[in-house]
Amino acid sequence: QVQLMQSGAEVKKPGASVKVSCKTSGYSYTSNFIHWVRQAPGQGLEWMGRFNPNTGDAVYSQRFQGRVTMTGDTPVSTGYMELSSLKSDDTAVYYCARQFVGGLDYWGQGALITVSS
Amino acid sequence: QSVLTQPPSVSGSPGQSVTISCTGTTSDVGGYNYVSWYQQHPGKGPKVIIYDVSHRPSGVPDRFSGSKSGNTASLTVSGLQGEDEADYYCSSYRDNNILVFGGGTKLTVL
């Protein structure tokens, strides 16, 4: 069955970077885009960008342009999202999700990233 | 401020129907048939219940239906049940391969 397993929770200091992984299984990794979506405590869903595992290309939300990098490692069927220059309002649960047609059909369990001094 | 506009909350009694709207522009909802709806229970991750405006993934009850008219998409939940109480988010593709979400709607079953 399709699964997306994310790395665990992390605590980071302001100004640091964080890299979250998303290991996929149960389907052909290069066949579907991987999206990254975050959710701050008590807030809604916010799209960060998407990564194409087939070409290595990424499209980012303008809000995160210059601070986010999405990559992948095909041999291990894993996508990554790195966010730099962390601020306290980057504290959120970060999800990866697989694109199916026009929607996101399978989601990772989420990774809580806390930014605190 | 979210790109797509949803009502903050809706409510209904068991057995009734409720509709949640999602308003965008010609650059997103009105321009593409790529509107999705997600259900999120407290402490859980989102789950897709409608994709491509009106398609239901397998396993999603047919009480959930989606539609679109112009720049506004809608999710209708018929025959409300207690387990339907959750937050609901719409999303749409936008020009330049961008994905946008609505601010979310809290559905309360009275």
mmCIF file of C-alpha atoms in Angstrom, chain A residues 33 35 37 39 43-47 50 59-62 95 99-109, chain B residues 2 34-36 38 40 44-48 51-52 87 89 91 93 96-104:
data_model
loop_
_atom_site.group_PDB
_atom_site.id
_atom_site.type_symbol
_atom_site.label_atom_id
_atom_site.label_comp_id
_atom_site.label_asym_id
_atom_site.label_seq_id
_atom_site.Cartn_x
_atom_site.Cartn_y
_atom_site.Cartn_z
ATOM 1 C CA PHE A 33 4.812 14.947 -7.701
ATOM 2 C CA HIS A 35 3.988 18.486 -2.362
ATOM 3 C CA VAL A 37 2.194 21.717 3.079
ATOM 4 C CA GLN A 39 0.075 23.952 9.321
ATOM 5 C CA GLN A 43 -4.143 27.582 11.730
ATOM 6 C CA GLY A 44 -5.044 26.367 8.254
ATOM 7 C CA LEU A 45 -3.104 24.549 5.571
ATOM 8 C CA GLU A 46 -0.422 26.452 3.687
ATOM 9 C CA TRP A 47 1.137 25.194 0.461
ATOM 10 C CA ARG A 50 6.065 20.804 -5.036
ATOM 11 C CA VAL A 59 8.025 25.000 -7.916
ATOM 12 C CA TYR A 60 7.857 27.091 -4.749
ATOM 13 C CA SER A 61 5.282 29.359 -3.197
ATOM 14 C CA GLN A 62 6.414 32.952 -3.535
ATOM 15 C CA TYR A 95 3.413 17.471 5.737
ATOM 16 C CA GLN A 99 -0.214 14.326 -6.013
ATOM 17 C CA PHE A 100 -2.814 12.186 -7.798
ATOM 18 C CA VAL A 101 -4.472 13.847 -10.800
ATOM 19 C CA GLY A 102 -5.472 17.243 -9.366
ATOM 20 C CA GLY A 103 -5.450 16.403 -5.678
ATOM 21 C CA LEU A 104 -3.186 15.174 -2.883
ATOM 22 C CA ASP A 105 -4.237 11.593 -2.165
ATOM 23 C CA TYR A 106 -1.694 10.267 0.336
ATOM 24 C CA TRP A 107 -0.142 12.302 3.129
ATOM 25 C CA GLY A 108 2.735 11.749 5.488
ATOM 26 C CA GLN A 109 2.077 11.698 9.205
ATOM 27 C CA SER B 2 -5.885 32.745 2.297
ATOM 28 C CA TYR B 34 -8.574 20.896 -10.233
ATOM 29 C CA VAL B 35 -10.466 21.731 -7.059
ATOM 30 C CA SER B 36 -9.992 19.337 -4.145
ATOM 31 C CA TYR B 38 -9.842 17.791 2.439
ATOM 32 C CA GLN B 40 -9.212 17.063 8.904
ATOM 33 C CA LYS B 44 -5.037 14.198 12.528
ATOM 34 C CA GLY B 45 -3.658 14.834 9.067
ATOM 35 C CA PRO B 46 -5.787 15.935 6.110
ATOM 36 C CA LYS B 47 -7.673 13.373 4.049
ATOM 37 C CA VAL B 48 -8.828 13.995 0.479
ATOM 38 C CA TYR B 51 -10.615 15.771 -6.186
ATOM 39 C CA ASP B 52 -10.986 17.310 -9.633
ATOM 40 C CA ASP B 87 -12.369 21.051 9.508
ATOM 41 C CA TYR B 89 -10.278 22.800 3.331
ATOM 42 C CA SER B 91 -7.630 23.727 -2.700
ATOM 43 C CA TYR B 93 -4.479 24.744 -8.913
ATOM 44 C CA ASN B 96 2.083 28.893 -12.957
ATOM 45 C CA ASN B 97 1.663 25.467 -11.314
ATOM 46 C CA ILE B 98 0.840 26.924 -7.919
ATOM 47 C CA LEU B 99 -1.487 25.213 -5.457
ATOM 48 C CA VAL B 100 -3.624 27.352 -3.163
ATOM 49 C CA PHE B 101 -5.773 26.507 -0.143
ATOM 50 C CA GLY B 102 -8.807 28.044 1.451
ATOM 51 C CA GLY B 103 -8.721 29.164 5.053
ATOM 52 C CA GLY B 104 -10.781 26.201 6.240
#
